[in-house]
Coordinates of C-alpha atoms in Angstrom, one line a residue:
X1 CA 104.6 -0.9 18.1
X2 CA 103.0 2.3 17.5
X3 CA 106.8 4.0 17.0
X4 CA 107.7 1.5 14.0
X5 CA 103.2 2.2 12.4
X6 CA 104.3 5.8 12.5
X7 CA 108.0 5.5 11.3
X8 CA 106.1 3.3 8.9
X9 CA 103.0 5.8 8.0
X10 CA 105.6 7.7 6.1
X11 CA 106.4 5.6 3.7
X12 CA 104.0 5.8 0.6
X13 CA 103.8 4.2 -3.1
X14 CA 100.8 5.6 -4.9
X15 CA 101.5 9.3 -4.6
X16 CA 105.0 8.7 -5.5
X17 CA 104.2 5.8 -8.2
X18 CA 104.4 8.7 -11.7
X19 CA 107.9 10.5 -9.7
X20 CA 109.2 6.6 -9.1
X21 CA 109.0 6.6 -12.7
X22 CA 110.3 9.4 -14.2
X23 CA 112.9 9.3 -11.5
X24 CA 114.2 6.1 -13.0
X25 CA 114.3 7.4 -16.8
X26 CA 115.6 10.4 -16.0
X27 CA 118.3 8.5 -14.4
X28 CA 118.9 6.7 -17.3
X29 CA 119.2 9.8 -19.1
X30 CA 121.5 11.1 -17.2
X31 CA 123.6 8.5 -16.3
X32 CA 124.0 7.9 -20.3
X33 CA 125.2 11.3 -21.6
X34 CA 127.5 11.4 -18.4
X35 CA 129.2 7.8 -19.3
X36 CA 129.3 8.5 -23.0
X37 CA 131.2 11.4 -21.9
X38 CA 133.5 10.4 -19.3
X39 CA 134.5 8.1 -21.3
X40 CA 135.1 9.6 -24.8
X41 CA 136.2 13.0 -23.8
X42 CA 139.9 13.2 -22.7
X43 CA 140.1 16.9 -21.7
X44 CA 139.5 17.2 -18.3
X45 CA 137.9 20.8 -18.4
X46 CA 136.0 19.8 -21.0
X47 CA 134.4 17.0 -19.0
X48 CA 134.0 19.3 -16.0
X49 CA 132.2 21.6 -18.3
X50 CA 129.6 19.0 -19.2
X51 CA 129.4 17.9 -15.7
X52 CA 128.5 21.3 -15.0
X53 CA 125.7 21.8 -17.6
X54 CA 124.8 18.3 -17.0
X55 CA 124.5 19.1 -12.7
X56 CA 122.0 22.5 -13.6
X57 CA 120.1 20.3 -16.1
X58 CA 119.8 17.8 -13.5
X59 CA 118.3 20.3 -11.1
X60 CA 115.2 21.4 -13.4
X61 CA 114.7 17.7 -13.6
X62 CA 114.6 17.0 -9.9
X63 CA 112.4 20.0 -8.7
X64 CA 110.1 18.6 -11.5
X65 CA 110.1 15.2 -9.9
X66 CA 109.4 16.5 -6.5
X67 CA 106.2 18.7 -8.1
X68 CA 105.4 15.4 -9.0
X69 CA 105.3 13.9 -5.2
X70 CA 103.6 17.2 -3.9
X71 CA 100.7 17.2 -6.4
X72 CA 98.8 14.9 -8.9
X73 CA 98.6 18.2 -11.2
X74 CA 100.7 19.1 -13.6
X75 CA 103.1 21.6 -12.0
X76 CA 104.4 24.5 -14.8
X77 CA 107.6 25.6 -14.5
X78 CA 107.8 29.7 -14.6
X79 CA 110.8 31.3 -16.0
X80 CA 111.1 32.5 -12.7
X81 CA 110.9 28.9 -10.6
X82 CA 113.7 27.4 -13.5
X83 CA 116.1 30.7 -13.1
X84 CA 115.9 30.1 -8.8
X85 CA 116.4 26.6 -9.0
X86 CA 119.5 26.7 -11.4
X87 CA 120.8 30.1 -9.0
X88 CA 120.7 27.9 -6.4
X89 CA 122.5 25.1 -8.4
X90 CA 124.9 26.9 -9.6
X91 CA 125.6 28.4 -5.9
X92 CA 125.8 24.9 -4.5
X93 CA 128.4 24.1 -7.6
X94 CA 130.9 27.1 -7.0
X95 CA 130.5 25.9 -3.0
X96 CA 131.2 22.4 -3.3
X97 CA 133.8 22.3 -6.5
X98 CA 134.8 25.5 -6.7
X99 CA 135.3 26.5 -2.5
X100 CA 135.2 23.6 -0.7
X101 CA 137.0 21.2 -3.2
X102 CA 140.1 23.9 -3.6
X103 CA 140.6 24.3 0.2
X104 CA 140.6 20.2 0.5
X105 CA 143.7 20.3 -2.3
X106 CA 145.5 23.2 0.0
X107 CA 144.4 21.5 3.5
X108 CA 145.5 18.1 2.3
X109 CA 149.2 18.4 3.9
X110 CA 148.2 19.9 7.0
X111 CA 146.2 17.7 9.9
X112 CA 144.5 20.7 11.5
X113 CA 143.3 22.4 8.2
X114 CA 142.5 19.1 6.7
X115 CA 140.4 18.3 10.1
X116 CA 138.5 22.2 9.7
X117 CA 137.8 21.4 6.0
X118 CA 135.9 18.0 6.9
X119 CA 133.6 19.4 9.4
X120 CA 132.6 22.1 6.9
X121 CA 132.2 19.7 4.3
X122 CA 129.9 17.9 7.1
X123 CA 128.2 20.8 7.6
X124 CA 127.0 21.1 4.0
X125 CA 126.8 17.5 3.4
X126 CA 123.6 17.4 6.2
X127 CA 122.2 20.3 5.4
X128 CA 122.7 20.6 1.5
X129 CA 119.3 18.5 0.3
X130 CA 117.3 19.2 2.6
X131 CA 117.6 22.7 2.2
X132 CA 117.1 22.1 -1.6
X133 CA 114.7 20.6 -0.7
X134 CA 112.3 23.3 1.7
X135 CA 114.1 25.4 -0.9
X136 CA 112.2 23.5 -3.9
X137 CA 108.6 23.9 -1.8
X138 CA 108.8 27.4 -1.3
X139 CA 108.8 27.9 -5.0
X140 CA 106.2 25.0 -5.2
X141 CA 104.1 27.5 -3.1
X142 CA 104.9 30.5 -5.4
X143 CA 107.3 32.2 -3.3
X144 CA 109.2 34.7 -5.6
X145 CA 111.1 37.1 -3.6
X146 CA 114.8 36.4 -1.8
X147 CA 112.9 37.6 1.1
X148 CA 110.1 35.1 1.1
X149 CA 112.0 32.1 0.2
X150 CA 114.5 32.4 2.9
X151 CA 111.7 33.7 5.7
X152 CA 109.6 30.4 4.9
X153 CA 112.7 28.3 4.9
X154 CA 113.6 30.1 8.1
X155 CA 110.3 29.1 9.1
X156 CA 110.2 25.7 8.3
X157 CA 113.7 24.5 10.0
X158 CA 113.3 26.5 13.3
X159 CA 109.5 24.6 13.7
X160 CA 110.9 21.0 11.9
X161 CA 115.2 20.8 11.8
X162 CA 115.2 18.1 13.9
X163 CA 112.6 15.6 12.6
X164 CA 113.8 16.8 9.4
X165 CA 117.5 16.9 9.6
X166 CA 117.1 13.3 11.8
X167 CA 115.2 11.9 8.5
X168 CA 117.7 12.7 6.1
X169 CA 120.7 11.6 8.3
X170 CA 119.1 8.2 8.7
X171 CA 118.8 8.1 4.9
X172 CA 122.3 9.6 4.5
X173 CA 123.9 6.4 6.6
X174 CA 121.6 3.9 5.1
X175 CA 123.0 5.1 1.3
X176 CA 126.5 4.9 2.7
X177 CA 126.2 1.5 4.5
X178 CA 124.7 -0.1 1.4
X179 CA 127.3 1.6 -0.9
X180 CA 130.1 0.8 0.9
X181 CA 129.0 -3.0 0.7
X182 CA 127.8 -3.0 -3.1
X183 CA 131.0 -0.7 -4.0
X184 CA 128.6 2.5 -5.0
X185 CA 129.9 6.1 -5.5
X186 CA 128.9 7.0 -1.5
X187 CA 131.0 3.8 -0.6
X188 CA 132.8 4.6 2.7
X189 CA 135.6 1.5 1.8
X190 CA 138.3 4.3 1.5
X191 CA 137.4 6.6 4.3
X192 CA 135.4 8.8 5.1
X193 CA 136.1 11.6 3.1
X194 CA 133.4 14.2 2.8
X195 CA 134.5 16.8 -0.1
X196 CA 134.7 13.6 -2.4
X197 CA 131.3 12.7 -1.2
X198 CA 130.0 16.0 -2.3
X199 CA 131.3 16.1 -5.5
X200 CA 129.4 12.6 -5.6
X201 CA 126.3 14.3 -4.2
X202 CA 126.4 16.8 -6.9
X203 CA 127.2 15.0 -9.7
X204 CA 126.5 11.0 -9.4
X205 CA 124.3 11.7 -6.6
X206 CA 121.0 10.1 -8.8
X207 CA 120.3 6.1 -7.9
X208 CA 120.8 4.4 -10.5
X209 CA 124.3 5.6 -11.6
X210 CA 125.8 2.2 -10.0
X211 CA 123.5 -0.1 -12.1
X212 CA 124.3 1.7 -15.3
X213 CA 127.8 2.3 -14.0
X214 CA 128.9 -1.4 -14.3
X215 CA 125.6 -1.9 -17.2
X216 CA 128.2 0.4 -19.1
X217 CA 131.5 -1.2 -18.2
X218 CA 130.5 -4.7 -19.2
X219 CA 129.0 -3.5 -22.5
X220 CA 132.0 -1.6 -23.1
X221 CA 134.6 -4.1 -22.4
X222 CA 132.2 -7.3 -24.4
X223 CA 131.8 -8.6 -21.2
X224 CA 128.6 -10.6 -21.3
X225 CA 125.6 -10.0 -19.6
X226 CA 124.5 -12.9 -18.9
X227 CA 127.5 -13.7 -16.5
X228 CA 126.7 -9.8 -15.1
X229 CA 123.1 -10.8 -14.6
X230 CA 123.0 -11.5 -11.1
X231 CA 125.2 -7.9 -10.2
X232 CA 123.3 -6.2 -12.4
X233 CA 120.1 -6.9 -11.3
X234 CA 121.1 -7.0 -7.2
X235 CA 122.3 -2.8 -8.5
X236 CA 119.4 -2.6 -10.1
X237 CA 117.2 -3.4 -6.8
X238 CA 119.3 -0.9 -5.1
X239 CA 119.3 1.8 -7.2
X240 CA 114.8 1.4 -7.1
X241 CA 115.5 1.3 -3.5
X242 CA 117.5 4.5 -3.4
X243 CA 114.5 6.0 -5.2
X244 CA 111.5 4.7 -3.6
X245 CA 113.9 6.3 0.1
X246 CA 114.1 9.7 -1.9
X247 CA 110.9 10.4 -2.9
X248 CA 109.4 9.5 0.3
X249 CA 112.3 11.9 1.4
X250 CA 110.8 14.4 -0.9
X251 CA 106.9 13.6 0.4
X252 CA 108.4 14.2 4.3
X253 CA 109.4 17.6 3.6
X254 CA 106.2 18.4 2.5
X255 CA 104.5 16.9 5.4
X256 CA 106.2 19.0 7.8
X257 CA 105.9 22.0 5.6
X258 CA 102.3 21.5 5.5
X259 CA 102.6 21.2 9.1
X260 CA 104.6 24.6 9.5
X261 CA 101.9 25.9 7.2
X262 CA 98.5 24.7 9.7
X263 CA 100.1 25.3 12.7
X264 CA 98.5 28.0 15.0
X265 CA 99.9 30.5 16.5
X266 CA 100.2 30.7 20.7
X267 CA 97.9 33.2 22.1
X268 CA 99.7 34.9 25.2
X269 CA 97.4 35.8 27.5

């Protein structure tokens, strides 16, 4: 009983009501320009190109949102904060469709290479947001230098990897299991095939790209809504599930930076 009031004491709705919100319409945002141009531009580079600018816009968006869990203030973005988090945008970008996404395309006719390629796409696949994430905080506390940001984030993962890394996984496998039901872009139906999943991560990773997924497709194709209701809404639900999971992700991580933050130091005697 007092496992499942703790697991439950970390799961808030007031402090996260405003960053529910403009979670969901920047969502919508998102998800719009990205449809509109999936499906009207036919050159594939071209595409990639917006996906790109769209993925680094997304970023600024997101550490906005998570200022908006750690304080009720309004949080202003320095030139400095927006260059770091697009840097480290942009690095996860070249990693994960540039690195990554090229050695899966060489590795797919050999077993063993194919096999190595997967575990390093595990690798990144656990430790990509919440590192973004400790990442984000640092320059939430006005951490500037390389040297700072990487010593706190050192910090943070050798006091809290586990509950924090354990969190995140849970999260992970509930997205997947309910994806791979409702047929969502971390759907597991085909495999498990983690460079794929990435690229998801990176660019379709926001939850409500499902709902406005098939939203588009039936408006697109005449279909009419009222026959789509009842999907429509059921994606809807899971998309504002996706969210509320996120942002109470996001709170976490400040919890147990706080945490990292207060603890004492052990006196040797």
């Amino acid at each position: 009983m007092k496992r499942i009031k703790q697991i439950l004491s970390n799961f808030h709705i007031r402090i996260i009501f405003k960053a529910l919100i403009a979670t969901l319409l920047l969502s919508f945002l998102y998800n719009l320009v990205y449809l509109f141009a999936g499906f009207g531009i036919t050159d594939p580079r071209l595409f990639y190109a917006v996906q790109v600018v769209l993925s680094l816009a997304s970023s600024l968006g997101f550490y906005k949102i998570c200022t908006m869990v750690w304080t009720p203030d309004k949080e202003k973005m320095s030139f400095d904060v927006i260059l770091r988090v697009l840097i480290l945008q942009g690095g996860w970008i070249l990693l994960i469709s540039a690195v990554i996404a090229s050695l899966a395309a060489l590795a797919s006719s050999n077993m063993v290479a194919s096999v190595f390629v997967q575990l390093i796409s595990v690798v990144v696949l656990i430790g990509l947001i919440p590192f973004q994430l400790v990442y984000y905080y640092s320059l939430f506390l006005g951490k500037k230098s390389g040297k700072e940001i990487f010593g706190y984030i050192k910090t943070v993962f050798a006091a809290h990897y586990r509950s924090i890394l354990n969190v995140y996984c849970a999260l992970l496998l509930v997205v997947m299991a309910i994806d791979t039901f409702s047929g969502g872009p971390f759907s597991l139906a085909q495999g498990f095939y983690v460079p794929q999943i990435l690229q998801n991560v990176l660019y379709v990773g926001n939850p409500m790209f499902s709902w406005m997924y098939v939203l588009f497709l039936s408006t697109s194709f005449g279909v009419s809504l009222s026959s789509m209701f009842v999907i429509i809404f059921f994606l809807f639900l899971i998309g504002f599930l996706y969210a509320y999971l996120d942002l109470n992700l996001v709170a976490y991580i400040q919890k147990e930076c706080i945490n990292v933050r207060t603890r004492k130091p052990k006196t040797h005697r």
